[in-house]
PDB file of C-alpha atoms in Angstrom:
ATOM      1  CA  MET A 179      -0.060  -0.214  -0.028  1.00  0.00           C
ATOM      2  CA  GLN A 180       1.608   3.442  -1.021  1.00  0.00           C
ATOM      3  CA  GLN A 181       1.560   6.159   1.568  1.00  0.00           C
ATOM      4  CA  ARG A 182       0.491   9.161   1.106  1.00  0.00           C
ATOM      5  CA  ASN A 183       2.168  12.600   1.831  1.00  0.00           C
ATOM      6  CA  LYS A 184       0.207  14.549   4.550  1.00  0.00           C
ATOM      7  CA  PRO A 185       0.128  18.040   4.175  1.00  0.00           C
ATOM      8  CA  ASN A 186       2.369  20.250   5.663  1.00  0.00           C
ATOM      9  CA  LYS A 187       1.173  22.929   7.824  1.00  0.00           C
ATOM     10  CA  LEU A 188       3.953  24.768   6.800  1.00  0.00           C
ATOM     11  CA  GLU A 189       3.246  24.870   3.175  1.00  0.00           C
ATOM     12  CA  ASN A 190      -0.192  26.202   3.647  1.00  0.00           C
ATOM     13  CA  SER A 191       0.666  29.215   5.817  1.00  0.00           C
ATOM     14  CA  LEU A 192       0.878  32.502   4.427  1.00  0.00           C
ATOM     15  CA  PHE A 193       4.687  32.853   5.270  1.00  0.00           C
ATOM     16  CA  TYR A 194       5.936  29.635   4.043  1.00  0.00           C
ATOM     17  CA  ILE A 195       8.705  30.391   0.545  1.00  0.00           C
ATOM     18  CA  PRO A 196       9.809  26.976  -0.170  1.00  0.00           C
ATOM     19  CA  HIS A 197      13.472  26.980  -1.191  1.00  0.00           C
ATOM     20  CA  GLN A 198      14.429  30.877   0.128  1.00  0.00           C
ATOM     21  CA  SER A 199      13.997  30.541   3.810  1.00  0.00           C
ATOM     22  CA  ARG A 200      17.769  30.808   4.962  1.00  0.00           C
ATOM     23  CA  ASP A 201      19.703  29.479   7.614  1.00  0.00           C
ATOM     24  CA  LEU A 202      20.312  32.246  10.450  1.00  0.00           C
ATOM     25  CA  ASN A 203      23.391  30.165  11.780  1.00  0.00           C
ATOM     26  CA  ARG A 204      24.958  30.497   8.634  1.00  0.00           C
ATOM     27  CA  ASP A 205      27.113  33.341   6.643  1.00  0.00           C
ATOM     28  CA  TYR A 206      25.979  33.293   3.023  1.00  0.00           C
ATOM     29  CA  ASP A 207      28.596  35.295   1.888  1.00  0.00           C
ATOM     30  CA  SER A 208      31.753  33.391   3.285  1.00  0.00           C
ATOM     31  CA  GLY A 209      29.882  29.734   4.101  1.00  0.00           C
ATOM     32  CA  ALA A 210      30.494  30.483   7.550  1.00  0.00           C
ATOM     33  CA  SER A 211      28.622  28.765   9.886  1.00  0.00           C
ATOM     34  CA  VAL A 212      27.622  31.648  12.402  1.00  0.00           C
ATOM     35  CA  ARG A 213      27.497  31.375  16.410  1.00  0.00           C
ATOM     36  CA  GLU A 214      26.288  33.741  19.356  1.00  0.00           C
ATOM     37  CA  VAL A 215      28.139  33.383  22.287  1.00  0.00           C
ATOM     38  CA  PRO A 216      28.336  35.750  25.821  1.00  0.00           C
ATOM     39  CA  SER A 217      30.830  38.028  25.875  1.00  0.00           C
ATOM     40  CA  SER A 218      32.427  36.128  28.997  1.00  0.00           C
ATOM     41  CA  HIS A 219      33.628  33.334  26.846  1.00  0.00           C
ATOM     42  CA  LEU A 220      35.037  35.917  24.130  1.00  0.00           C
ATOM     43  CA  PRO A 221      39.065  37.562  25.010  1.00  0.00           C
ATOM     44  CA  HIS A 222      38.548  40.555  26.917  1.00  0.00           C
ATOM     45  CA  GLY A 223      37.262  43.558  24.296  1.00  0.00           C
ATOM     46  CA  VAL A 224      36.057  41.177  21.397  1.00  0.00           C
ATOM     47  CA  LEU A 225      33.136  41.457  20.061  1.00  0.00           C
ATOM     48  CA  GLY A 226      33.506  38.501  17.092  1.00  0.00           C
ATOM     49  CA  PHE A 227      36.290  36.151  16.106  1.00  0.00           C
ATOM     50  CA  TYR A 228      36.148  34.144  12.616  1.00  0.00           C
ATOM     51  CA  ASP A 229      37.782  30.461  13.577  1.00  0.00           C
ATOM     52  CA  PRO A 230      39.430  29.150  10.187  1.00  0.00           C
ATOM     53  CA  VAL A 231      39.858  25.577  11.547  1.00  0.00           C
ATOM     54  CA  THR A 232      36.233  25.220  12.200  1.00  0.00           C
ATOM     55  CA  HIS A 233      35.297  27.715   9.370  1.00  0.00           C
ATOM     56  CA  SER A 234      33.046  29.252  12.580  1.00  0.00           C
ATOM     57  CA  ILE A 235      32.103  32.557  13.315  1.00  0.00           C
ATOM     58  CA  TYR A 236      31.464  33.536  16.760  1.00  0.00           C
ATOM     59  CA  VAL A 237      29.380  37.228  17.701  1.00  0.00           C
ATOM     60  CA  ALA A 238      29.193  37.912  21.424  1.00  0.00           C
ATOM     61  CA  SER A 239      25.334  37.680  22.297  1.00  0.00           C
ATOM     62  CA  ASP A 240      24.920  40.795  24.412  1.00  0.00           C
ATOM     63  CA  ILE A 241      25.128  43.742  22.224  1.00  0.00           C
ATOM     64  CA  SER A 242      23.058  45.676  19.869  1.00  0.00           C
ATOM     65  CA  GLU A 243      21.532  43.647  16.773  1.00  0.00           C
ATOM     66  CA  LYS A 244      22.854  46.091  14.700  1.00  0.00           C
ATOM     67  CA  ASP A 245      26.314  45.661  16.341  1.00  0.00           C
ATOM     68  CA  LYS A 246      25.964  41.805  15.930  1.00  0.00           C
ATOM     69  CA  ILE A 247      25.308  42.303  12.055  1.00  0.00           C
ATOM     70  CA  TYR A 248      28.064  44.598  11.926  1.00  0.00           C
ATOM     71  CA  VAL A 249      30.360  41.947  13.321  1.00  0.00           C
ATOM     72  CA  LYS A 250      29.327  39.234  11.601  1.00  0.00           C
ATOM     73  CA  LYS A 251      30.223  40.625   8.334  1.00  0.00           C
ATOM     74  CA  HIS A 252      33.016  42.053   9.956  1.00  0.00           C
ATOM     75  CA  GLU A 253      34.004  38.019  10.823  1.00  0.00           C
ATOM     76  CA  SER A 254      32.615  37.558   7.419  1.00  0.00           C
ATOM     77  CA  GLY A 255      35.640  38.974   5.854  1.00  0.00           C
ATOM     78  CA  HIS A 256      38.013  37.165   7.629  1.00  0.00           C
ATOM     79  CA  ALA A 257      36.744  34.184   6.264  1.00  0.00           C
ATOM     80  CA  LEU A 258      36.445  35.341   2.735  1.00  0.00           C
ATOM     81  CA  GLY A 259      40.192  35.807   2.808  1.00  0.00           C
ATOM     82  CA  TYR A 260      40.937  39.405   4.477  1.00  0.00           C
ATOM     83  CA  ARG A 261      43.437  39.501   6.851  1.00  0.00           C
ATOM     84  CA  ASP A 262      43.846  43.469   7.744  1.00  0.00           C
ATOM     85  CA  GLU A 263      41.258  44.704   9.978  1.00  0.00           C
ATOM     86  CA  ALA A 264      40.846  47.864   7.786  1.00  0.00           C
ATOM     87  CA  GLN A 265      39.797  45.569   5.139  1.00  0.00           C
ATOM     88  CA  THR A 266      37.380  43.736   7.393  1.00  0.00           C
ATOM     89  CA  ASP A 267      36.072  47.150   8.966  1.00  0.00           C
ATOM     90  CA  ALA A 268      35.721  48.294   5.267  1.00  0.00           C
ATOM     91  CA  TYR A 269      34.128  45.064   3.798  1.00  0.00           C
ATOM     92  CA  ALA A 270      31.715  44.734   6.996  1.00  0.00           C
ATOM     93  CA  PHE A 271      30.683  48.655   6.343  1.00  0.00           C
ATOM     94  CA  SER A 272      30.011  48.206   2.339  1.00  0.00           C
ATOM     95  CA  GLN A 273      27.673  45.121   3.448  1.00  0.00           C
ATOM     96  CA  THR A 274      26.044  47.650   6.619  1.00  0.00           C
ATOM     97  CA  GLY A 275      26.295  50.902   6.018  1.00  0.00           C
ATOM     98  CA  TYR A 276      27.265  51.155   9.423  1.00  0.00           C
ATOM     99  CA  ASN A 277      30.425  50.810  11.222  1.00  0.00           C
ATOM    100  CA  PRO A 278      30.244  51.089  15.555  1.00  0.00           C
ATOM    101  CA  PHE A 279      33.933  52.118  15.052  1.00  0.00           C
ATOM    102  CA  PRO A 280      34.856  54.764  13.245  1.00  0.00           C
ATOM    103  CA  PHE A 281      37.905  55.949  14.758  1.00  0.00           C
ATOM    104  CA  ARG A 282      39.694  52.646  15.056  1.00  0.00           C
ATOM    105  CA  LYS A 283      43.152  52.527  13.393  1.00  0.00           C
ATOM    106  CA  ALA A 284      44.194  49.335  11.520  1.00  0.00           C
ATOM    107  CA  ALA A 285      46.754  47.873  13.169  1.00  0.00           C
TER     108      ALA A 285
END
């Protein structure tokens, strides 16, 4: 006997968009996974970092949403190969139109 597929409630929802949903735990520019962690789990003064070994971006969970987006894009720049902080800041600004650190000097 052939099984009938049960209707998917999500597909009947007004909010269902097939094949266009995005994984909020993935950065689509770099393909890196994104994880929010408490600032206490990051080095002092660090709001995010990119781990090339695991291809993961870590972002402080206790900062504003606007800052999270910027930090995610900044770290995405590192994941894409930018090593210089000024380059990653420029990349993040080009993606977000926002820079929470306008006076930061490149190292």
